[in-house]
XYZ file of C-alpha atoms in Angstrom:
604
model
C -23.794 -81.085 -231.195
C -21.986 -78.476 -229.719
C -18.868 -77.300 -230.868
C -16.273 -76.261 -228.900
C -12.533 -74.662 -229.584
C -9.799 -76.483 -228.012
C -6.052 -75.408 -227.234
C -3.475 -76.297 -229.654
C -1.389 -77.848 -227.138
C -4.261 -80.176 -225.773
C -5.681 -81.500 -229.481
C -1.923 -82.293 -230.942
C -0.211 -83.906 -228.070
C -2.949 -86.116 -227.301
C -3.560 -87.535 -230.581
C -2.106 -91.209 -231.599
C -1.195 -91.266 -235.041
C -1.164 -94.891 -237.415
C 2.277 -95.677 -238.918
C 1.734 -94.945 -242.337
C -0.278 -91.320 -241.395
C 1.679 -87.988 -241.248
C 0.981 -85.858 -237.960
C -0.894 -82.893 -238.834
C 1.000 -79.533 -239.159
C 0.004 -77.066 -236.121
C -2.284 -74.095 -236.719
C 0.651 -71.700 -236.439
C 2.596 -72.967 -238.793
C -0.390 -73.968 -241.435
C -1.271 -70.409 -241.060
C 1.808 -69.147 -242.216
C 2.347 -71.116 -245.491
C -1.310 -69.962 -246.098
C -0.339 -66.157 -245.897
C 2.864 -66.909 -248.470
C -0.114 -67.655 -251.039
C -2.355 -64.851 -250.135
C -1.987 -61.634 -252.595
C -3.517 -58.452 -251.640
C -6.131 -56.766 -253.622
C -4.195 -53.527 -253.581
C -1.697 -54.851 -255.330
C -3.530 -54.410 -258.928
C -3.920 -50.973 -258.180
C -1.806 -48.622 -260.879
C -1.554 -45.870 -257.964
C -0.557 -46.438 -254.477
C -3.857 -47.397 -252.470
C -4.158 -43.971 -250.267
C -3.523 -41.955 -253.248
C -6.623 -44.401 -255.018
C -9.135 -44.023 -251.660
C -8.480 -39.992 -251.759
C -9.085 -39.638 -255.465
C -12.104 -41.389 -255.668
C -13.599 -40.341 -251.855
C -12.897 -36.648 -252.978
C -14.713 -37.066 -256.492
C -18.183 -39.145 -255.040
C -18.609 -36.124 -252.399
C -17.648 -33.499 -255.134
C -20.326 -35.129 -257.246
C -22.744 -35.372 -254.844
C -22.735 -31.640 -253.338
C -22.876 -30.832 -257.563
C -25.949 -32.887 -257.876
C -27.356 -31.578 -254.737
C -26.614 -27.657 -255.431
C -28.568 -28.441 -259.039
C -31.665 -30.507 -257.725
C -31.751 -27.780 -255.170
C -32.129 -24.909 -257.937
C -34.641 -27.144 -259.816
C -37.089 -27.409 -256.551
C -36.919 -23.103 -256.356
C -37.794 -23.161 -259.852
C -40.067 -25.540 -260.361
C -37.786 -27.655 -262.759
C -38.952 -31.129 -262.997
C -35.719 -33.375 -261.782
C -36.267 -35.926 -264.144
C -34.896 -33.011 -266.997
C -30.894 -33.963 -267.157
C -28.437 -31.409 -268.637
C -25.367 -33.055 -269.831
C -23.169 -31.710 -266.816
C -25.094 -33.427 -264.905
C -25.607 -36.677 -266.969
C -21.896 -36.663 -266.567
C -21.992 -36.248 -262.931
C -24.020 -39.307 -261.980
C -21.922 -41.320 -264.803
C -18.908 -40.050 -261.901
C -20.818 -40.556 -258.860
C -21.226 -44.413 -260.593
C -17.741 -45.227 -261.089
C -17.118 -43.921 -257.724
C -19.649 -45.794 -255.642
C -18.591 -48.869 -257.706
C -15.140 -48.526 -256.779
C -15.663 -48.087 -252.858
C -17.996 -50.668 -252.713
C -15.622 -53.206 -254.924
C -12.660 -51.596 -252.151
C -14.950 -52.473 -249.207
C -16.498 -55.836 -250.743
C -12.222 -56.949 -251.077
C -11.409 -55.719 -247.625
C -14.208 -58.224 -246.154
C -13.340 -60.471 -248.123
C -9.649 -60.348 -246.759
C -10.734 -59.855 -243.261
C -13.421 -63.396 -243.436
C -10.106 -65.540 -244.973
C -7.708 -64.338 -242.370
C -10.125 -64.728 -239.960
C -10.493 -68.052 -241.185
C -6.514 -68.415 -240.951
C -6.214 -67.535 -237.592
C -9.396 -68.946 -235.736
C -9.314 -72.515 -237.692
C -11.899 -75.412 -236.728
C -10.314 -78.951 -237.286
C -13.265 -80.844 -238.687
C -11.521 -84.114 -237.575
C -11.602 -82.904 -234.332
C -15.727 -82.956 -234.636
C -15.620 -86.055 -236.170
C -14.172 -87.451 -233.312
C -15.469 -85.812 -230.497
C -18.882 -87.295 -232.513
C -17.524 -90.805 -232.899
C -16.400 -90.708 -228.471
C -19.986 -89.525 -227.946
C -21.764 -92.068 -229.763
C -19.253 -94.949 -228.497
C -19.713 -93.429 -225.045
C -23.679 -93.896 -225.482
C -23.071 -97.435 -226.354
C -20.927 -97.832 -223.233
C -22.983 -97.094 -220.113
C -22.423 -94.946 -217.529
C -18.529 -96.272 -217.012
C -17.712 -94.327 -219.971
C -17.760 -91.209 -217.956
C -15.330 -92.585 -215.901
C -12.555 -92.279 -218.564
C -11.124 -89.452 -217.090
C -11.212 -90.889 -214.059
C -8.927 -93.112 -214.446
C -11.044 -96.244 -215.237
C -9.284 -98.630 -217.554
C -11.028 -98.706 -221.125
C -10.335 -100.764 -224.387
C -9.120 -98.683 -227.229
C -11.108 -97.812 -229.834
C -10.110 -99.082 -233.028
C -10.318 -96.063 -234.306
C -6.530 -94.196 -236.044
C -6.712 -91.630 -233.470
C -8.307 -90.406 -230.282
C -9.101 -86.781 -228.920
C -10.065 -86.514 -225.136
C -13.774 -86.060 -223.773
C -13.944 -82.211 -223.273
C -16.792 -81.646 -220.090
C -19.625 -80.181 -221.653
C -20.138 -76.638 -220.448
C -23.404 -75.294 -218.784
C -25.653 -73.643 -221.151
C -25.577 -69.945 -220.832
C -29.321 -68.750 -221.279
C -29.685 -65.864 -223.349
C -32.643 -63.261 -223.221
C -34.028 -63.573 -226.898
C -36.512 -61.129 -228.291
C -40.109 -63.416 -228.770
C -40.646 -64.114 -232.424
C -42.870 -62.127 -234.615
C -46.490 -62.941 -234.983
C -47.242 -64.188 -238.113
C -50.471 -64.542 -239.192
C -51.196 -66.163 -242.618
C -52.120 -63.833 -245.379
C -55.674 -63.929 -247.106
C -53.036 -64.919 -250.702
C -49.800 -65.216 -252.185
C -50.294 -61.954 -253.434
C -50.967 -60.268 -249.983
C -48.242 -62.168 -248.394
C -45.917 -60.591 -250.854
C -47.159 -57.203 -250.143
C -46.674 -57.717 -246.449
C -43.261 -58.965 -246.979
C -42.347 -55.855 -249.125
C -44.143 -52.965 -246.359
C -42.151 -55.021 -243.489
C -39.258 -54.599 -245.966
C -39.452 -50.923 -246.472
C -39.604 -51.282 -250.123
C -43.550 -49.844 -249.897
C -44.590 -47.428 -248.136
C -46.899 -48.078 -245.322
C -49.096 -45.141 -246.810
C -49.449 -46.000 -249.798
C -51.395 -49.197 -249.423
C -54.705 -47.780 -250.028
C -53.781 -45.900 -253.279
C -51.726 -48.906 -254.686
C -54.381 -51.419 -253.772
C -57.731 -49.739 -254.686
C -59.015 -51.579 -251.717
C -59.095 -49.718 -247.670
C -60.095 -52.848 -246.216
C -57.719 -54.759 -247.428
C -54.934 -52.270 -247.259
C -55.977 -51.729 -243.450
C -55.660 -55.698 -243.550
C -52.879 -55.764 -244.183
C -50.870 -52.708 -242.613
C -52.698 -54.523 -239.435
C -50.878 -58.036 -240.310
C -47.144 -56.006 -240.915
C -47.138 -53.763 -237.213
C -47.839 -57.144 -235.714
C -44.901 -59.221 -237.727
C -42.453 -56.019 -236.842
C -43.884 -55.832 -233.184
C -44.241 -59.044 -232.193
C -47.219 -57.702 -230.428
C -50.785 -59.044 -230.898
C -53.540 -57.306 -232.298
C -56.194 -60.065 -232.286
C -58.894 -57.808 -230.373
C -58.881 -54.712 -232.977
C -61.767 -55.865 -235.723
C -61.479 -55.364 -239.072
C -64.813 -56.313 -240.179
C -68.580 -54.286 -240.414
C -66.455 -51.129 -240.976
C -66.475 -49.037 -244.191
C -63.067 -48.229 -244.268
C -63.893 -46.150 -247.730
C -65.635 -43.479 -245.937
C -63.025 -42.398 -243.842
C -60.096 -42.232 -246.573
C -58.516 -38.440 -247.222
C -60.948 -36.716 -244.348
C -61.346 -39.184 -240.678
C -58.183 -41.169 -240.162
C -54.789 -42.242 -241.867
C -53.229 -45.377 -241.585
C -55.791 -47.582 -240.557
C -55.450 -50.985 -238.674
C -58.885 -51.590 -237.608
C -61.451 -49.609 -235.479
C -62.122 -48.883 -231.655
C -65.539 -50.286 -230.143
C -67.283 -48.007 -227.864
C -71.205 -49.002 -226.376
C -73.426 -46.513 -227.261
C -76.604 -46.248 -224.819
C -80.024 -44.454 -224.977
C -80.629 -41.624 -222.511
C -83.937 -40.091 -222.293
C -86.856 -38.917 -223.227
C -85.236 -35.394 -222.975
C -88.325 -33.398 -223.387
C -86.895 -29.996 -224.438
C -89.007 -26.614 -225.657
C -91.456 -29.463 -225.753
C -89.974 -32.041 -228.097
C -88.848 -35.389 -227.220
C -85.288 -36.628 -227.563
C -83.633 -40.160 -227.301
C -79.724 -38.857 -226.671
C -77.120 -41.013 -227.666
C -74.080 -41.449 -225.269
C -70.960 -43.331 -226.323
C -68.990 -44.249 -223.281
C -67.574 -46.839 -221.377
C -68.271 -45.083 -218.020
C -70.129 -47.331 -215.852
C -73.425 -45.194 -214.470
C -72.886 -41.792 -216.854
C -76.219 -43.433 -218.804
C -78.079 -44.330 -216.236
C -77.538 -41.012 -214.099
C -78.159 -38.773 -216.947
C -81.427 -40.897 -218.448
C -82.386 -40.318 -214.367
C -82.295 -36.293 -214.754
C -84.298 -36.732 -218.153
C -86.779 -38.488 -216.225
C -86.831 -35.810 -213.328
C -86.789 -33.075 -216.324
C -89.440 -35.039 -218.411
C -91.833 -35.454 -215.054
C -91.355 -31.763 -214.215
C -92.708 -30.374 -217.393
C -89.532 -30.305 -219.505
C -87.039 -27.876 -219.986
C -86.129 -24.809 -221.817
C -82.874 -24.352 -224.363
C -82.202 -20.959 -225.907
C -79.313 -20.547 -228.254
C -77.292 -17.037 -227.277
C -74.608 -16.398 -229.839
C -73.425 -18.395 -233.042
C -69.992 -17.864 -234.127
C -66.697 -19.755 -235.020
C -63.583 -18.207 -234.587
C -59.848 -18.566 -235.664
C -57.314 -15.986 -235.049
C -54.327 -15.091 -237.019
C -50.951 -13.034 -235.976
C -49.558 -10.392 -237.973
C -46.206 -8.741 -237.405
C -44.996 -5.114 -238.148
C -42.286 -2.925 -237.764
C -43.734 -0.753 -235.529
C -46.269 -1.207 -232.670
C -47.548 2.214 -234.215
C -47.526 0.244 -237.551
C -49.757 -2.439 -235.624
C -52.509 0.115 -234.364
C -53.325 1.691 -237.580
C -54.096 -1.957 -238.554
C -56.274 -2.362 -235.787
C -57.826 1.033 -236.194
C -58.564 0.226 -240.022
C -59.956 -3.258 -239.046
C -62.438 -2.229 -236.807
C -63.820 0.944 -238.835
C -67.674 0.327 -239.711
C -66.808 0.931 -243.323
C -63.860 -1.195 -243.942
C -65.338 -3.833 -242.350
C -67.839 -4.137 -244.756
C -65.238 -4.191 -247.293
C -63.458 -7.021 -245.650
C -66.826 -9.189 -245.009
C -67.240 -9.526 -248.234
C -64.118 -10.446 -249.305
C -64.526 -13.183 -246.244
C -68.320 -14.138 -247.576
C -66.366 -14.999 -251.251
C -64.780 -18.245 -249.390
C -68.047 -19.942 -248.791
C -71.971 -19.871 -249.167
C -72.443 -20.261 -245.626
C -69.513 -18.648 -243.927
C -70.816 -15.055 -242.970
C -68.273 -12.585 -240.853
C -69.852 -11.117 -237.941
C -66.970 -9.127 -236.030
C -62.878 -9.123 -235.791
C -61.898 -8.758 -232.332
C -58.394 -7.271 -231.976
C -55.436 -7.292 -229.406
C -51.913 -5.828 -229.420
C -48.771 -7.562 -227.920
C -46.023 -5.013 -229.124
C -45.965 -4.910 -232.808
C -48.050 -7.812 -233.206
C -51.532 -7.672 -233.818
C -53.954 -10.487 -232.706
C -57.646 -10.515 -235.210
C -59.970 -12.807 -233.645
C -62.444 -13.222 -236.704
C -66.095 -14.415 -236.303
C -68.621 -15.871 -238.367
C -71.195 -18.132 -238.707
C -70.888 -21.485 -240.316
C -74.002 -23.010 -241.081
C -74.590 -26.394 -240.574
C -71.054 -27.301 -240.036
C -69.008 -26.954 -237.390
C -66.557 -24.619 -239.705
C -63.580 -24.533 -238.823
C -61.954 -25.151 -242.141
C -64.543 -22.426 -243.679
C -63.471 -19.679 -241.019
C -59.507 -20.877 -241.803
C -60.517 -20.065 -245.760
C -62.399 -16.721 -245.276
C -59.501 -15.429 -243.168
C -56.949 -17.001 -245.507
C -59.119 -14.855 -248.545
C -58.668 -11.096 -245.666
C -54.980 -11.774 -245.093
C -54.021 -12.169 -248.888
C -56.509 -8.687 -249.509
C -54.512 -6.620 -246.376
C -50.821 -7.848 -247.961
C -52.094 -5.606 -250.586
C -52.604 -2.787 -248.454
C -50.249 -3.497 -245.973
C -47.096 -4.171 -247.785
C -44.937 -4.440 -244.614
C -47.032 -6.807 -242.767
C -45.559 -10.401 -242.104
C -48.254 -13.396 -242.013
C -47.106 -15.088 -238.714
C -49.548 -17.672 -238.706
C -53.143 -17.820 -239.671
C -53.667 -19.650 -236.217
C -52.116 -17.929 -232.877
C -54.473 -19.060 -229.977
C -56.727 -16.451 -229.605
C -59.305 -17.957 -231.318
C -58.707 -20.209 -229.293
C -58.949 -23.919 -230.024
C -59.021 -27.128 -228.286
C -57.448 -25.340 -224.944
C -59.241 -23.604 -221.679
C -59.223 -20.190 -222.454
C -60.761 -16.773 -221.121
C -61.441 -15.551 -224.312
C -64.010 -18.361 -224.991
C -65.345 -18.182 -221.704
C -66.493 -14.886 -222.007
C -66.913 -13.932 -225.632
C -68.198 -17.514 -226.623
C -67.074 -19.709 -229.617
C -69.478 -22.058 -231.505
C -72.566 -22.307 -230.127
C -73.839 -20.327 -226.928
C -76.701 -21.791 -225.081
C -78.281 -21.224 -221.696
C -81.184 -24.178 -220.642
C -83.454 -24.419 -218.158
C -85.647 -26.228 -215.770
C -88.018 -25.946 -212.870
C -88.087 -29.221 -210.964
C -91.065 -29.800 -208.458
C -90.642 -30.387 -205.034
C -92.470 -33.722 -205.126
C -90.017 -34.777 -208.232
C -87.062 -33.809 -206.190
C -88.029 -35.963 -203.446
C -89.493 -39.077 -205.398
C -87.063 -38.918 -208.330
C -84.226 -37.700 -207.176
C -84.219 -38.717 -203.375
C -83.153 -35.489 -201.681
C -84.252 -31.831 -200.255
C -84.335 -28.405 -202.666
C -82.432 -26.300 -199.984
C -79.919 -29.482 -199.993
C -79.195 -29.359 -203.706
C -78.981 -25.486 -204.124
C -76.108 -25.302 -200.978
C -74.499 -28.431 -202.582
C -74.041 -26.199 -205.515
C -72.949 -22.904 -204.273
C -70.812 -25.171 -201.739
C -69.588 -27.372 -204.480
C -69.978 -25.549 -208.002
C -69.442 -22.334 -207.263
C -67.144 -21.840 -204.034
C -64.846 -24.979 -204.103
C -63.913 -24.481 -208.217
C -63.473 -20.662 -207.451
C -60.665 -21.963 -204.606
C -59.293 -24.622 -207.310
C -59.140 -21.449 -209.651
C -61.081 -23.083 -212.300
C -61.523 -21.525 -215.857
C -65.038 -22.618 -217.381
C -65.264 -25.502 -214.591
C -68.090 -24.180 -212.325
C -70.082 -27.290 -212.421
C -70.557 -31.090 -211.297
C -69.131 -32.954 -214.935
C -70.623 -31.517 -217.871
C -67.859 -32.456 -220.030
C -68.828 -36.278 -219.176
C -72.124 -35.861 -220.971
C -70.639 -33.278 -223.737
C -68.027 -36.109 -224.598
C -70.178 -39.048 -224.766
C -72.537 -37.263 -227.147
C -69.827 -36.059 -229.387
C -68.274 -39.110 -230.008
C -72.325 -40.738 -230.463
C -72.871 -38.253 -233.129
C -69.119 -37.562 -234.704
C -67.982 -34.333 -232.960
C -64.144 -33.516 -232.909
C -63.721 -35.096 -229.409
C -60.460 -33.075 -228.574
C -63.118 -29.694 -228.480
C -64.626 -31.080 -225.592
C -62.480 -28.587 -223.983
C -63.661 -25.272 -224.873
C -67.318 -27.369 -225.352
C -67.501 -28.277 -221.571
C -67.173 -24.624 -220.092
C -70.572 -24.450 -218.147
C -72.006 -22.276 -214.611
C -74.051 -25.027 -212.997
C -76.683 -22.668 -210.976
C -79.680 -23.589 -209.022
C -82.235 -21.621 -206.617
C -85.490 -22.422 -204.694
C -88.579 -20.439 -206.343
C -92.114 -20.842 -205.377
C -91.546 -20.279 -201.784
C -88.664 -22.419 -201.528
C -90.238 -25.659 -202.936
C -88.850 -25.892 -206.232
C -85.593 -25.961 -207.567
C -84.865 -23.817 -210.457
C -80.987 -25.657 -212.383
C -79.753 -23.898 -215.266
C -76.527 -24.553 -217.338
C -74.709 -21.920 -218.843
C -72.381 -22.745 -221.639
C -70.762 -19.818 -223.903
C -69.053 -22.363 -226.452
C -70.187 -25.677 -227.677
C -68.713 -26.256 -230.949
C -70.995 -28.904 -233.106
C -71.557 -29.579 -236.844
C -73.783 -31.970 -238.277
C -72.146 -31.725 -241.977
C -68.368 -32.789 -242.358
C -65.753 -34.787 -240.391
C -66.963 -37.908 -238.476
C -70.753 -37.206 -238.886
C -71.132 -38.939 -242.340
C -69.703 -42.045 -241.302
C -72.430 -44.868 -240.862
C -72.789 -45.512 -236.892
C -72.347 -41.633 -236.010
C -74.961 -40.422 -238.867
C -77.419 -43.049 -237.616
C -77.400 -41.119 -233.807
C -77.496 -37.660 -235.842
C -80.530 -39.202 -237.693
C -82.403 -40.570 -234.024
C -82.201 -37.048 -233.192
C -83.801 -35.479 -236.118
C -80.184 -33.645 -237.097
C -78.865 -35.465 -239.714
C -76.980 -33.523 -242.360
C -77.698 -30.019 -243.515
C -80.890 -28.435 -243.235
C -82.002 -26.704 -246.942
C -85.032 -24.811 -245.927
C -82.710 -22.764 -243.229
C -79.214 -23.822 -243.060
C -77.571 -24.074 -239.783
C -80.585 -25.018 -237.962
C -79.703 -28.584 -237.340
C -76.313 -27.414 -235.643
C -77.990 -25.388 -233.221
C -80.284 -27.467 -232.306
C -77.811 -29.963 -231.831
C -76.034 -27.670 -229.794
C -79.326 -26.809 -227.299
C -80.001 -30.453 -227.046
C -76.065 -30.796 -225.839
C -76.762 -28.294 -223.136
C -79.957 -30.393 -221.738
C -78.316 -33.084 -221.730
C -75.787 -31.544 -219.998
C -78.684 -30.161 -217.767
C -79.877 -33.891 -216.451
C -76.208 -35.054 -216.165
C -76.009 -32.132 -213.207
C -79.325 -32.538 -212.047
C -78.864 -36.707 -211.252
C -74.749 -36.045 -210.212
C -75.372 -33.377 -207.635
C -78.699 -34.816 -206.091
C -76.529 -38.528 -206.035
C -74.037 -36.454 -204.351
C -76.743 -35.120 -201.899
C -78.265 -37.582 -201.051
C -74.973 -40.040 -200.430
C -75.757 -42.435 -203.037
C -72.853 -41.445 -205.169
C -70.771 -44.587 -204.071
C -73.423 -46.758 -203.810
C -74.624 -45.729 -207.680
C -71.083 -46.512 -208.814
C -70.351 -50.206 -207.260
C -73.418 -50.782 -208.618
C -73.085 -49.437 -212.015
C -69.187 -49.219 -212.742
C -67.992 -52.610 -211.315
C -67.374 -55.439 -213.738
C -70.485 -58.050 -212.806
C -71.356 -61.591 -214.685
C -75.103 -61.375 -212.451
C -77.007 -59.112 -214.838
C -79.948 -60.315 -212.918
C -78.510 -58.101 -210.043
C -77.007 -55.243 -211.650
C -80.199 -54.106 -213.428
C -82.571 -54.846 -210.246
């Protein structure tokens, strides 16, 4: 039922009181023989209550900026906090008292506040009782009982007294936030776990350490971030995942895992072997267009991938003084003799890392070294960051005065467009080729040689020199370079640097072939580390023969990864620009990239 306040004036006067009952006092004046009984708490103080608040709020934040100062000494000195000296034993015994005291002041003041609240904004529970009793008599009535204050003539109630029929008021709708999901846990257990995480009293974190089990841990950090959401998470699966394999090196925090089709491109036939290339996308027509330039490739006689340079970098800033300070670091860097020196302190980091050159640039007093070295199978970027951690810590020695700025300052440079690896080249640097017949061009790729090669000077060249492109001089290589990373567990985010490519192509042979080459001066690859041990992505390193390390001659496998990249990368621009050519680029992709339930149609 809903309960309503009413006015004084309107309950009292309109009540009819039995003989033998006593009227019942107003609110006013109850209220005031209530406060002659009510003592306050302050009143057992044995000091005046402001004096009391400022003794006690001076000594908790006295205490605490004590405790503080100490624990802060301990953490410079490596002083395990647990160790207690008595000043400080005495201290918390203070800081106690004190929070006991304020929260004992605070708990009275409420306390005070709810009964004079209670005091002055009284409910008369006879007053419900007999709006309750009208209602229900009212029910019994008919519809003439709304007439009562209408002036219709109705028999009295034998009840002692009567309150008037209030109108109900309208309901006032109020925006509410939707409830939490809740999804029943597996066990009592787990729902007690998912109570605590929601609760804050366990970390979110820590789930996988406390449990011993990822899946269930990822189970059930899932079930909490819906509860404290409200937001459903019933697509994300849980199961056919080893959650195990990822824990300390892939991901943190796991609720589940992303699905993401993985189709077959190919035969790539490249320096005459045969690859299947895996491509993980959900672009509609990137498969089909690319397994359509392996075709063209494969029917032409195949194509030709030669690895350039092979060389990850990471670049650390130093600071001096002095610019002049600055160049005779530079100078001593790049003397033939002290590089040696410094190789081999870099070589000590790893068995594979091997320092090739330090590149150097000024700014001021600040000196830029742009170290290089190979990496083996990996991709490496952890081994460079240790080999260059190992020449910093040997040139503090020498260079007393130098201040470590960071051992990363974007000249490497890293998961960003940059000149540097344009030109100089970071990872991998490949350059593939093919010739493509005349007849091919035609059959296969439905368009004209001296068509394709002014699409491409038109297109490649001219329009992404206007657009001022950096590394983009060609049709969408970094569609194929991210599909295959992701297939084979590649740091997707270096798709950046990975996707600089020159797209060129020429008639030979008196004009009737077509001669396409990609250029790309830094594909970064592994086949060791990261996201190429879990299960799906090792099983598409394994389909192209580049699973793992290689033993016999270590850091094959990521090279050849890397040339079979760029001819991928090579059929992707062969299919887009002759699609493009010939007009069937929009045609392709209603075909291809439009949601269809027919696939009768889409695949004829």
């Amino acid at each position: 039922m809903d309960i309503r306040r009413r006015s004084e004036e309107a309950v009292y006067s309109s009540k009819v009181f039995a003989a033998d009952e006593k009227p019942l006092k107003p609110h006013k004046q109850q209220q005031e023989e209530d406060n002659t009984l009510l003592i306050d708490a302050s009143d057992a103080l044995p000091l005046p209550l402001y004096f009391t608040n400022g003794l006690f709020f001076t000594m908790f934040f006295s205490v605490m900026y004590f405790l503080l100062s100490r624990w802060r000494e301990k953490i410079r000195n490596s002083t395990p906090l647990h160790v207690v000296t008595l000043s400080e034993l005495g201290a918390i015994v203070s800081l106690i008292a004190s929070v006991i005291y304020l929260l004992g002041f605070f708990g009275i003041g409420f306390v005070q506040t709810f009964v004079a609240r209670g005091n002055n904004d009284s409910w008369d529970e006879e007053d419900e009782n007999d709006e309750q009793f009208i209602l229900e008599e009212d029910s019994r009535r008919g519809p003439c009982a709304a007439a009562t204050t209408l002036g219709c003539a109705v028999p009295t109630p034998p009840a002692k007294h009567i309150a008037p029929i209030v109108p109900q008021q309208p309901a006032v709708s109020i925006a509410e936030k939707p409830a939490p999901l809740v999804t029943p846990a597996a066990s009592e257990e787990d729902e007690e776990i998912i109570k605590s995480v929601v609760q804050g009293k366990i970390p979110s974190y820590s789930l996988e350490s406390k449990l011993g089990d990822c899946k269930r841990a990822a189970s059930i950090r899932k079930e909490v971030l819906q509860r404290i959401t409200g937001k459903s998470l019933e697509g994300l699966p849980l199961d056919g995942f080893n959650y195990e394999s990822i824990l300390g090196q892939c991901c943190e925090m796991t609720i589940g895992y992303v699905q993401i089709p993985v189709g077959i491109a190919g035969p790539l036939l490249l320096n005459g072997r045969e690859y299947s290339v895996p491509m993980a996308t959900t672009e509609g027509c990137l498969v089909a267009s690319t397994n359509r330039g392996c075709k063209a490739i494969y029917a032409s006689g195949g194509a030709t991938s030669i690895l350039l340079r092979d060389g990850m970098t990471r670049a650390p800033c130093v600071r001096f003084g002095t610019a002049k300070r600055a160049a005779e670091l530079k100078f001593f860097v790049e003397d033939p003799i002290n590089f040696e020196t410094l190789a081999n302190v870099f070589n000590q980091s790893s068995r594979f890392a091997r320092l090739q050159r330090i590149q150097c640039a000024i700014a001021g007093k600040n000196l830029y070294m742009r170290f290089v070295c190979s990496t083996g199978d990996a991709m490496g970027m952890n081994m460079v960051s240790k080999g260059v951690q190992n020449v910093l810590d040997y040139l503090q020695n020498e260079y007393a005065d130098m201040d470590v700025i960071g051992i990363s300052a974007n000249f490497c440079s890293d998961k960003k467009p940059a000149a540097v690896n344009w030109i100089e080249g970071r990872g991998k640097s490949v350059v593939c080729e093919a010739i493509i017949t005349e007849e091919v061009v035609k059959k296969v790729l439905k368009t004209e040689v001296a068509a394709l090669v002014e699409l491409n000077m038109l297109k490649n060249l001219t329009g992404s020199a206007l657009a001022g492109a950096l590394g983009g001089f060609n049709a969408h290589a970094s569609n194929i370079v991210s599909a295959v990373y992701i297939a084979t567990g590649q740091d997707p985010a270096q798709n950046i640097e990975s996707s600089h490519c020159i797209t060129m192509m020429e008639a030979v042979n008196d004009g009737k072939d077509l001669h396409i080459s990609v250029t790309m001066p830094s594909i970064e690859v592994g086949t060791v580390g990261g996201g190429t041990q879990l299960a799906s992505q090792s099983a598409c390193l394994n389909l192209l023969g580049v699973k793992g390390a290689n033993r016999e001659a270590p850091g094959s496998n990521a090279r050849l990864l890397a040339t079979i990249v760029a001819g991928s990368v090579l059929a992707g621009e062969l299919s887009l620009m002759s699609a493009i050519s010939a007009g069937q680029l929009v045609n392709s992709h209603m075909k291809y990239n439009r949601s269809t339930k027919d696939v009768t149609k889409a695949s004829s």
